[in-house]
Amino acid sequence: MSVTLTDYENRTRKAVAHYWKTLSEQSARQAKGDADRGRRSAVTGGKQMDGFCRLVNQLLIDNGLPEAHIYTSTKLELPGYFRPTKKWDMVVVYKDMLVAALEFKSQRGPSFGNNFNNRSEEAIGTGKDIETAFREKAFGASPRPWLGWLMLLEDCPASKRPVKVDEPHFEVFPEFWDTSYAQRYELLLRKLVLEKLFDSSALLMCTEAQGQIGDYTEPARDLGVKQFLAGLGAHVGKFLASL
C-alpha cells in the first residue's frame, strides 16, 4: 500500500522555522533583564511545536483521513491506566476508534541534564500508560493505535559534549559511557520503539541560526522524519482499508 508524502521535507523545514520564530516572539514578551526566566517561559509557553502538528495533519489528510477526525487543540485527553487521563499533542479518532496519538517535544539549552531526565521519564511513562490502558480495553473496539514521539533538540556544544555518569554502586550499561545528551536522546528514542512503547520516533537537531531558516539535521537514519511519517501514513491506510 503506497503512502503519500507530498512535500514533506519543505513542510518539515517550515515546522522547524515556526518553532524558533515562536520562541523568539515569546521571549520578546518577557520582562527585560530576566533572561533565564525568559528562556524557560518561551520553551514552556506552548504553540512552538504547532508546525509539526500541521505537518502531520496534512499527511493524514493526504492519506485519506478526513480532517474533522484530527484533534490538535481540543479534545486531546485519552484515558490512562495509571492515571485518569493524559493530554496528548495530537489525537486521531475515527468512527469511535482511536487511530493514533502523537507527542511533539523539544529541548533547547542551556540546561540539558534535568530536562533530559524529565523527558525520558515522561516518554517511558506515557508509552507504558497507554499500552496498558489499551490492554485493559480503555478504547473499546479500537485496534491497537499508532503511537509516535518526535523530538526537536538544539544543536549546541552543551547538547553534543560527552557527559560523565555516576556509578556509586553498579555500572551503567556501556552504551551510555561518554555519551552526549544528543546521543542519549538517540538511545532513548530507539529503545522506546524497540520495547514497543511507541511505534515510531524521530529526532531532529538544529542550531538556533539554522533553525531560523528551517535547516535541520537528522543524526540517525532510523530516527528520521520520513520513516516516522511513512509509518503513520501506512498505518492510516491499513486502518481505512479495514473498515
PDB file of C-alpha atoms in Angstrom:
ATOM      1  CA  MET A   1       0.000   0.000   0.000  1.00  0.00           C
ATOM      2  CA  SER A   2       1.533   3.283  -1.120  1.00  0.00           C
ATOM      3  CA  VAL A   3       1.939   6.233   1.223  1.00  0.00           C
ATOM      4  CA  THR A   4       1.666   9.866   0.139  1.00  0.00           C
ATOM      5  CA  LEU A   5       4.481  12.043   1.493  1.00  0.00           C
ATOM      6  CA  THR A   6       3.879  15.168  -0.584  1.00  0.00           C
ATOM      7  CA  ASP A   7       6.450  17.904   0.025  1.00  0.00           C
ATOM      8  CA  TYR A   8       7.227  16.557   3.487  1.00  0.00           C
ATOM      9  CA  GLU A   9      10.772  17.977   3.524  1.00  0.00           C
ATOM     10  CA  ASN A  10       9.627  21.540   2.878  1.00  0.00           C
ATOM     11  CA  ARG A  11       6.817  21.171   5.410  1.00  0.00           C
ATOM     12  CA  THR A  12       9.309  19.924   7.989  1.00  0.00           C
ATOM     13  CA  ARG A  13      11.525  22.928   7.329  1.00  0.00           C
ATOM     14  CA  LYS A  14       8.532  25.203   7.902  1.00  0.00           C
ATOM     15  CA  ALA A  15       7.784  23.408  11.179  1.00  0.00           C
ATOM     16  CA  VAL A  16      11.365  23.898  12.387  1.00  0.00           C
ATOM     17  CA  ALA A  17      11.343  27.584  11.420  1.00  0.00           C
ATOM     18  CA  HIS A  18       7.991  28.050  13.173  1.00  0.00           C
ATOM     19  CA  TYR A  19       9.472  26.603  16.357  1.00  0.00           C
ATOM     20  CA  TRP A  20      12.311  29.130  16.502  1.00  0.00           C
ATOM     21  CA  LYS A  21      10.153  32.034  15.366  1.00  0.00           C
ATOM     22  CA  THR A  22       7.625  31.301  18.091  1.00  0.00           C
ATOM     23  CA  LEU A  23      10.331  31.036  20.743  1.00  0.00           C
ATOM     24  CA  SER A  24      11.732  34.398  19.670  1.00  0.00           C
ATOM     25  CA  GLU A  25       8.313  36.034  19.854  1.00  0.00           C
ATOM     26  CA  GLN A  26       7.581  34.528  23.265  1.00  0.00           C
ATOM     27  CA  SER A  27      10.977  35.566  24.623  1.00  0.00           C
ATOM     28  CA  ALA A  28      10.468  39.110  23.399  1.00  0.00           C
ATOM     29  CA  ARG A  29       7.368  39.384  25.557  1.00  0.00           C
ATOM     30  CA  GLN A  30       9.231  38.554  28.738  1.00  0.00           C
ATOM     31  CA  ALA A  31      10.484  41.227  31.097  1.00  0.00           C
ATOM     32  CA  LYS A  32      13.900  42.542  30.137  1.00  0.00           C
ATOM     33  CA  GLY A  33      16.733  41.691  32.488  1.00  0.00           C
ATOM     34  CA  ASP A  34      15.346  38.273  33.422  1.00  0.00           C
ATOM     35  CA  ALA A  35      16.992  36.167  30.725  1.00  0.00           C
ATOM     36  CA  ASP A  36      16.763  32.807  32.465  1.00  0.00           C
ATOM     37  CA  ARG A  37      13.061  33.145  33.137  1.00  0.00           C
ATOM     38  CA  GLY A  38      12.519  34.433  29.635  1.00  0.00           C
ATOM     39  CA  ARG A  39      14.153  31.395  28.026  1.00  0.00           C
ATOM     40  CA  ARG A  40      12.206  28.990  30.211  1.00  0.00           C
ATOM     41  CA  SER A  41       8.903  30.791  29.624  1.00  0.00           C
ATOM     42  CA  ALA A  42       9.497  30.686  25.897  1.00  0.00           C
ATOM     43  CA  VAL A  43      10.018  26.935  25.929  1.00  0.00           C
ATOM     44  CA  THR A  44       7.042  26.228  28.209  1.00  0.00           C
ATOM     45  CA  GLY A  45       4.690  28.747  26.623  1.00  0.00           C
ATOM     46  CA  GLY A  46       3.194  26.304  24.139  1.00  0.00           C
ATOM     47  CA  LYS A  47       2.472  26.721  20.426  1.00  0.00           C
ATOM     48  CA  GLN A  48       6.103  26.361  19.361  1.00  0.00           C
ATOM     49  CA  MET A  49       5.522  22.820  18.054  1.00  0.00           C
ATOM     50  CA  ASP A  50       2.319  23.684  16.185  1.00  0.00           C
ATOM     51  CA  GLY A  51       4.200  23.500  12.892  1.00  0.00           C
ATOM     52  CA  PHE A  52       4.699  19.774  13.457  1.00  0.00           C
ATOM     53  CA  CYS A  53       1.003  19.379  14.178  1.00  0.00           C
ATOM     54  CA  ARG A  54       0.295  20.966  10.797  1.00  0.00           C
ATOM     55  CA  LEU A  55       2.882  18.729   9.120  1.00  0.00           C
ATOM     56  CA  VAL A  56       1.258  15.543  10.421  1.00  0.00           C
ATOM     57  CA  ASN A  57      -2.258  16.903   9.945  1.00  0.00           C
ATOM     58  CA  GLN A  58      -1.591  17.351   6.233  1.00  0.00           C
ATOM     59  CA  LEU A  59      -0.031  13.901   5.962  1.00  0.00           C
ATOM     60  CA  LEU A  60      -3.171  12.355   7.422  1.00  0.00           C
ATOM     61  CA  ILE A  61      -5.410  14.264   5.042  1.00  0.00           C
ATOM     62  CA  ASP A  62      -3.216  13.341   2.061  1.00  0.00           C
ATOM     63  CA  ASN A  63      -3.582   9.680   3.018  1.00  0.00           C
ATOM     64  CA  GLY A  64      -7.363   9.717   3.172  1.00  0.00           C
ATOM     65  CA  LEU A  65      -8.296  10.654   6.725  1.00  0.00           C
ATOM     66  CA  PRO A  66     -10.912  13.441   6.992  1.00  0.00           C
ATOM     67  CA  GLU A  67      -9.626  16.471   8.915  1.00  0.00           C
ATOM     68  CA  ALA A  68     -12.663  16.512  11.209  1.00  0.00           C
ATOM     69  CA  HIS A  69     -11.248  13.446  12.975  1.00  0.00           C
ATOM     70  CA  ILE A  70      -7.846  15.008  13.736  1.00  0.00           C
ATOM     71  CA  TYR A  71      -7.519  16.832  17.060  1.00  0.00           C
ATOM     72  CA  THR A  72      -4.651  19.234  17.751  1.00  0.00           C
ATOM     73  CA  SER A  73      -6.050  21.914  20.067  1.00  0.00           C
ATOM     74  CA  THR A  74      -9.050  20.464  21.923  1.00  0.00           C
ATOM     75  CA  LYS A  75     -10.331  17.013  22.927  1.00  0.00           C
ATOM     76  CA  LEU A  76      -6.789  15.734  23.391  1.00  0.00           C
ATOM     77  CA  GLU A  77      -7.376  13.740  26.581  1.00  0.00           C
ATOM     78  CA  LEU A  78      -7.130   9.951  26.457  1.00  0.00           C
ATOM     79  CA  PRO A  79      -7.740   7.580  29.359  1.00  0.00           C
ATOM     80  CA  GLY A  80      -4.740   6.070  31.076  1.00  0.00           C
ATOM     81  CA  TYR A  81      -4.242   3.058  33.310  1.00  0.00           C
ATOM     82  CA  PHE A  82      -2.011   4.572  35.991  1.00  0.00           C
ATOM     83  CA  ARG A  83      -3.762   7.973  35.861  1.00  0.00           C
ATOM     84  CA  PRO A  84      -7.238   9.068  34.793  1.00  0.00           C
ATOM     85  CA  THR A  85      -6.219  10.838  31.580  1.00  0.00           C
ATOM     86  CA  LYS A  86      -3.229  12.014  29.567  1.00  0.00           C
ATOM     87  CA  LYS A  87      -3.385  15.057  27.293  1.00  0.00           C
ATOM     88  CA  TRP A  88      -1.597  14.318  24.012  1.00  0.00           C
ATOM     89  CA  ASP A  89      -0.353  16.788  21.407  1.00  0.00           C
ATOM     90  CA  MET A  90      -2.348  15.131  18.616  1.00  0.00           C
ATOM     91  CA  VAL A  91      -5.142  12.567  18.728  1.00  0.00           C
ATOM     92  CA  VAL A  92      -6.849  10.866  15.775  1.00  0.00           C
ATOM     93  CA  VAL A  93     -10.256   9.275  16.361  1.00  0.00           C
ATOM     94  CA  TYR A  94     -12.384   7.848  13.537  1.00  0.00           C
ATOM     95  CA  LYS A  95     -15.800   6.217  13.993  1.00  0.00           C
ATOM     96  CA  ASP A  96     -15.237   5.956  17.747  1.00  0.00           C
ATOM     97  CA  MET A  97     -11.906   4.191  17.244  1.00  0.00           C
ATOM     98  CA  LEU A  98      -8.530   5.552  18.354  1.00  0.00           C
ATOM     99  CA  VAL A  99      -6.344   5.599  15.239  1.00  0.00           C
ATOM    100  CA  ALA A 100      -3.230   7.388  16.512  1.00  0.00           C
ATOM    101  CA  ALA A 101      -1.780   9.533  19.286  1.00  0.00           C
ATOM    102  CA  LEU A 102       1.363  11.638  18.959  1.00  0.00           C
ATOM    103  CA  GLU A 103       3.670  13.749  21.084  1.00  0.00           C
ATOM    104  CA  PHE A 104       5.858  16.574  19.736  1.00  0.00           C
ATOM    105  CA  LYS A 105       8.574  17.636  22.170  1.00  0.00           C
ATOM    106  CA  SER A 106      11.575  19.963  22.125  1.00  0.00           C
ATOM    107  CA  GLN A 107      14.569  20.970  24.184  1.00  0.00           C
ATOM    108  CA  ARG A 108      16.976  23.864  23.897  1.00  0.00           C
ATOM    109  CA  GLY A 109      19.901  24.963  26.046  1.00  0.00           C
ATOM    110  CA  PRO A 110      21.452  25.930  28.272  1.00  0.00           C
ATOM    111  CA  SER A 111      20.251  23.249  30.723  1.00  0.00           C
ATOM    112  CA  PHE A 112      20.018  19.678  29.407  1.00  0.00           C
ATOM    113  CA  GLY A 113      20.587  17.349  32.380  1.00  0.00           C
ATOM    114  CA  ASN A 114      17.386  17.563  34.403  1.00  0.00           C
ATOM    115  CA  ASN A 115      15.327  18.267  31.311  1.00  0.00           C
ATOM    116  CA  PHE A 116      16.619  15.121  29.627  1.00  0.00           C
ATOM    117  CA  ASN A 117      15.691  13.040  32.665  1.00  0.00           C
ATOM    118  CA  ASN A 118      12.240  14.613  32.764  1.00  0.00           C
ATOM    119  CA  ARG A 119      11.678  13.972  29.057  1.00  0.00           C
ATOM    120  CA  SER A 120      12.846  10.376  29.467  1.00  0.00           C
ATOM    121  CA  GLU A 121      10.515   9.701  32.367  1.00  0.00           C
ATOM    122  CA  GLU A 122       7.654  11.383  30.518  1.00  0.00           C
ATOM    123  CA  ALA A 123       8.136   9.319  27.362  1.00  0.00           C
ATOM    124  CA  ILE A 124       8.576   5.998  29.163  1.00  0.00           C
ATOM    125  CA  GLY A 125       5.623   6.646  31.456  1.00  0.00           C
ATOM    126  CA  THR A 126       3.365   7.818  28.648  1.00  0.00           C
ATOM    127  CA  GLY A 127       4.135   4.802  26.487  1.00  0.00           C
ATOM    128  CA  LYS A 128       3.629   2.301  29.283  1.00  0.00           C
ATOM    129  CA  ASP A 129       0.441   4.008  30.467  1.00  0.00           C
ATOM    130  CA  ILE A 130      -1.343   3.951  27.108  1.00  0.00           C
ATOM    131  CA  GLU A 131      -0.087   0.461  26.289  1.00  0.00           C
ATOM    132  CA  THR A 132      -1.619  -0.853  29.494  1.00  0.00           C
ATOM    133  CA  ALA A 133      -4.805   1.166  29.027  1.00  0.00           C
ATOM    134  CA  PHE A 134      -5.208  -0.409  25.584  1.00  0.00           C
ATOM    135  CA  ARG A 135      -4.686  -3.880  27.050  1.00  0.00           C
ATOM    136  CA  GLU A 136      -7.421  -3.140  29.591  1.00  0.00           C
ATOM    137  CA  LYS A 137      -9.870  -2.134  26.802  1.00  0.00           C
ATOM    138  CA  ALA A 138      -9.891   1.588  27.593  1.00  0.00           C
ATOM    139  CA  PHE A 139     -10.504   2.331  23.904  1.00  0.00           C
ATOM    140  CA  GLY A 140     -13.306  -0.123  23.314  1.00  0.00           C
ATOM    141  CA  ALA A 141     -13.206  -1.939  19.987  1.00  0.00           C
ATOM    142  CA  SER A 142     -10.298   0.123  18.637  1.00  0.00           C
ATOM    143  CA  PRO A 143      -7.450  -1.812  17.043  1.00  0.00           C
ATOM    144  CA  ARG A 144      -4.062  -1.004  18.505  1.00  0.00           C
ATOM    145  CA  PRO A 145      -3.422   2.723  17.876  1.00  0.00           C
ATOM    146  CA  TRP A 146      -0.238   4.022  16.242  1.00  0.00           C
ATOM    147  CA  LEU A 147       1.881   5.915  18.775  1.00  0.00           C
ATOM    148  CA  GLY A 148       4.564   8.418  17.817  1.00  0.00           C
ATOM    149  CA  TRP A 149       7.108  10.602  19.618  1.00  0.00           C
ATOM    150  CA  LEU A 150       9.000  13.351  17.765  1.00  0.00           C
ATOM    151  CA  MET A 151      11.823  15.335  19.363  1.00  0.00           C
ATOM    152  CA  LEU A 152      13.457  18.583  18.214  1.00  0.00           C
ATOM    153  CA  LEU A 153      16.771  19.212  20.005  1.00  0.00           C
ATOM    154  CA  GLU A 154      19.000  22.267  19.874  1.00  0.00           C
ATOM    155  CA  ASP A 155      22.362  21.537  18.287  1.00  0.00           C
ATOM    156  CA  CYS A 156      24.893  23.292  20.512  1.00  0.00           C
ATOM    157  CA  PRO A 157      28.097  22.486  22.440  1.00  0.00           C
ATOM    158  CA  ALA A 158      26.155  21.611  25.588  1.00  0.00           C
ATOM    159  CA  SER A 159      23.976  19.058  23.801  1.00  0.00           C
ATOM    160  CA  LYS A 160      26.901  17.412  21.966  1.00  0.00           C
ATOM    161  CA  ARG A 161      29.511  17.353  24.734  1.00  0.00           C
ATOM    162  CA  PRO A 162      30.147  13.951  26.425  1.00  0.00           C
ATOM    163  CA  VAL A 163      28.660  13.786  29.912  1.00  0.00           C
ATOM    164  CA  LYS A 164      30.007  11.632  32.719  1.00  0.00           C
ATOM    165  CA  VAL A 165      27.812   9.199  34.587  1.00  0.00           C
ATOM    166  CA  ASP A 166      27.872   8.472  38.315  1.00  0.00           C
ATOM    167  CA  GLU A 167      28.209   4.786  39.202  1.00  0.00           C
ATOM    168  CA  PRO A 168      28.485   4.631  43.017  1.00  0.00           C
ATOM    169  CA  HIS A 169      27.190   1.045  43.284  1.00  0.00           C
ATOM    170  CA  PHE A 170      26.738  -0.576  39.862  1.00  0.00           C
ATOM    171  CA  GLU A 171      27.938   0.125  36.337  1.00  0.00           C
ATOM    172  CA  VAL A 172      25.553   1.663  33.850  1.00  0.00           C
ATOM    173  CA  PHE A 173      25.015  -0.060  30.506  1.00  0.00           C
ATOM    174  CA  PRO A 174      28.100   0.546  28.359  1.00  0.00           C
ATOM    175  CA  GLU A 175      26.193   2.299  25.576  1.00  0.00           C
ATOM    176  CA  PHE A 176      25.793   5.260  27.936  1.00  0.00           C
ATOM    177  CA  TRP A 177      29.500   5.755  28.583  1.00  0.00           C
ATOM    178  CA  ASP A 178      30.955   9.003  27.235  1.00  0.00           C
ATOM    179  CA  THR A 179      27.712   9.983  25.531  1.00  0.00           C
ATOM    180  CA  SER A 180      26.327  13.446  24.941  1.00  0.00           C
ATOM    181  CA  TYR A 181      22.713  14.372  25.574  1.00  0.00           C
ATOM    182  CA  ALA A 182      22.113  14.204  21.824  1.00  0.00           C
ATOM    183  CA  GLN A 183      23.372  10.619  21.800  1.00  0.00           C
ATOM    184  CA  ARG A 184      21.303   9.800  24.868  1.00  0.00           C
ATOM    185  CA  TYR A 185      18.194  11.041  23.076  1.00  0.00           C
ATOM    186  CA  GLU A 186      19.051   8.720  20.195  1.00  0.00           C
ATOM    187  CA  LEU A 187      19.278   5.805  22.609  1.00  0.00           C
ATOM    188  CA  LEU A 188      16.061   6.776  24.362  1.00  0.00           C
ATOM    189  CA  LEU A 189      14.004   7.166  21.194  1.00  0.00           C
ATOM    190  CA  ARG A 190      15.381   3.983  19.662  1.00  0.00           C
ATOM    191  CA  LYS A 191      14.644   1.973  22.808  1.00  0.00           C
ATOM    192  CA  LEU A 192      11.095   3.357  23.053  1.00  0.00           C
ATOM    193  CA  VAL A 193      10.401   1.677  19.717  1.00  0.00           C
ATOM    194  CA  LEU A 194      12.465  -1.432  20.469  1.00  0.00           C
ATOM    195  CA  GLU A 195      10.456  -2.012  23.642  1.00  0.00           C
ATOM    196  CA  LYS A 196       7.200  -1.358  21.749  1.00  0.00           C
ATOM    197  CA  LEU A 197       6.195   1.630  23.857  1.00  0.00           C
ATOM    198  CA  PHE A 198       5.894   3.645  20.636  1.00  0.00           C
ATOM    199  CA  ASP A 199       5.559   2.605  17.009  1.00  0.00           C
ATOM    200  CA  SER A 200       7.968   5.231  15.724  1.00  0.00           C
ATOM    201  CA  SER A 201      10.122   8.083  16.962  1.00  0.00           C
ATOM    202  CA  ALA A 202      12.065  10.854  15.281  1.00  0.00           C
ATOM    203  CA  LEU A 203      14.969  13.084  16.317  1.00  0.00           C
ATOM    204  CA  LEU A 204      15.753  16.392  14.619  1.00  0.00           C
ATOM    205  CA  MET A 205      18.574  18.745  15.548  1.00  0.00           C
ATOM    206  CA  CYS A 206      19.444  22.292  14.548  1.00  0.00           C
ATOM    207  CA  THR A 207      21.321  25.306  15.806  1.00  0.00           C
ATOM    208  CA  GLU A 208      19.303  28.395  16.586  1.00  0.00           C
ATOM    209  CA  ALA A 209      20.731  30.125  13.499  1.00  0.00           C
ATOM    210  CA  GLN A 210      19.922  27.155  11.255  1.00  0.00           C
ATOM    211  CA  GLY A 211      16.500  26.767  12.765  1.00  0.00           C
ATOM    212  CA  GLN A 212      15.500  30.324  11.930  1.00  0.00           C
ATOM    213  CA  ILE A 213      15.590  29.377   8.230  1.00  0.00           C
ATOM    214  CA  GLY A 214      14.282  25.852   8.711  1.00  0.00           C
ATOM    215  CA  ASP A 215      17.567  23.976   8.349  1.00  0.00           C
ATOM    216  CA  TYR A 216      17.884  20.830  10.445  1.00  0.00           C
ATOM    217  CA  THR A 217      19.801  17.574  10.605  1.00  0.00           C
ATOM    218  CA  GLU A 218      18.801  14.009  11.377  1.00  0.00           C
ATOM    219  CA  PRO A 219      21.607  12.393  13.413  1.00  0.00           C
ATOM    220  CA  ALA A 220      20.271   8.851  12.989  1.00  0.00           C
ATOM    221  CA  ARG A 221      18.728   7.375   9.844  1.00  0.00           C
ATOM    222  CA  ASP A 222      16.361   5.133  11.782  1.00  0.00           C
ATOM    223  CA  LEU A 223      15.032   8.197  13.626  1.00  0.00           C
ATOM    224  CA  GLY A 224      14.330  10.284  10.537  1.00  0.00           C
ATOM    225  CA  VAL A 225      11.204  12.268   9.714  1.00  0.00           C
ATOM    226  CA  LYS A 226      10.491  10.328   6.520  1.00  0.00           C
ATOM    227  CA  GLN A 227      10.271   6.940   8.195  1.00  0.00           C
ATOM    228  CA  PHE A 228       8.227   8.492  11.019  1.00  0.00           C
ATOM    229  CA  LEU A 229       5.657   9.938   8.613  1.00  0.00           C
ATOM    230  CA  ALA A 230       5.689   6.899   6.356  1.00  0.00           C
ATOM    231  CA  GLY A 231       4.932   4.634   9.307  1.00  0.00           C
ATOM    232  CA  LEU A 232       1.939   6.730  10.316  1.00  0.00           C
ATOM    233  CA  GLY A 233       0.711   7.008   6.735  1.00  0.00           C
ATOM    234  CA  ALA A 234       0.912   3.251   6.251  1.00  0.00           C
ATOM    235  CA  HIS A 235      -0.991   2.647   9.484  1.00  0.00           C
ATOM    236  CA  VAL A 236      -3.766   5.048   8.422  1.00  0.00           C
ATOM    237  CA  GLY A 237      -4.024   3.415   5.008  1.00  0.00           C
ATOM    238  CA  LYS A 238      -4.279  -0.039   6.542  1.00  0.00           C
ATOM    239  CA  PHE A 239      -6.853   1.183   9.077  1.00  0.00           C
ATOM    240  CA  LEU A 240      -9.091   2.786   6.450  1.00  0.00           C
ATOM    241  CA  ALA A 241      -8.829  -0.232   4.172  1.00  0.00           C
ATOM    242  CA  SER A 242     -10.008  -2.496   7.000  1.00  0.00           C
ATOM    243  CA  LEU A 243     -13.272  -0.620   7.516  1.00  0.00           C
TER     244      LEU A 243
END
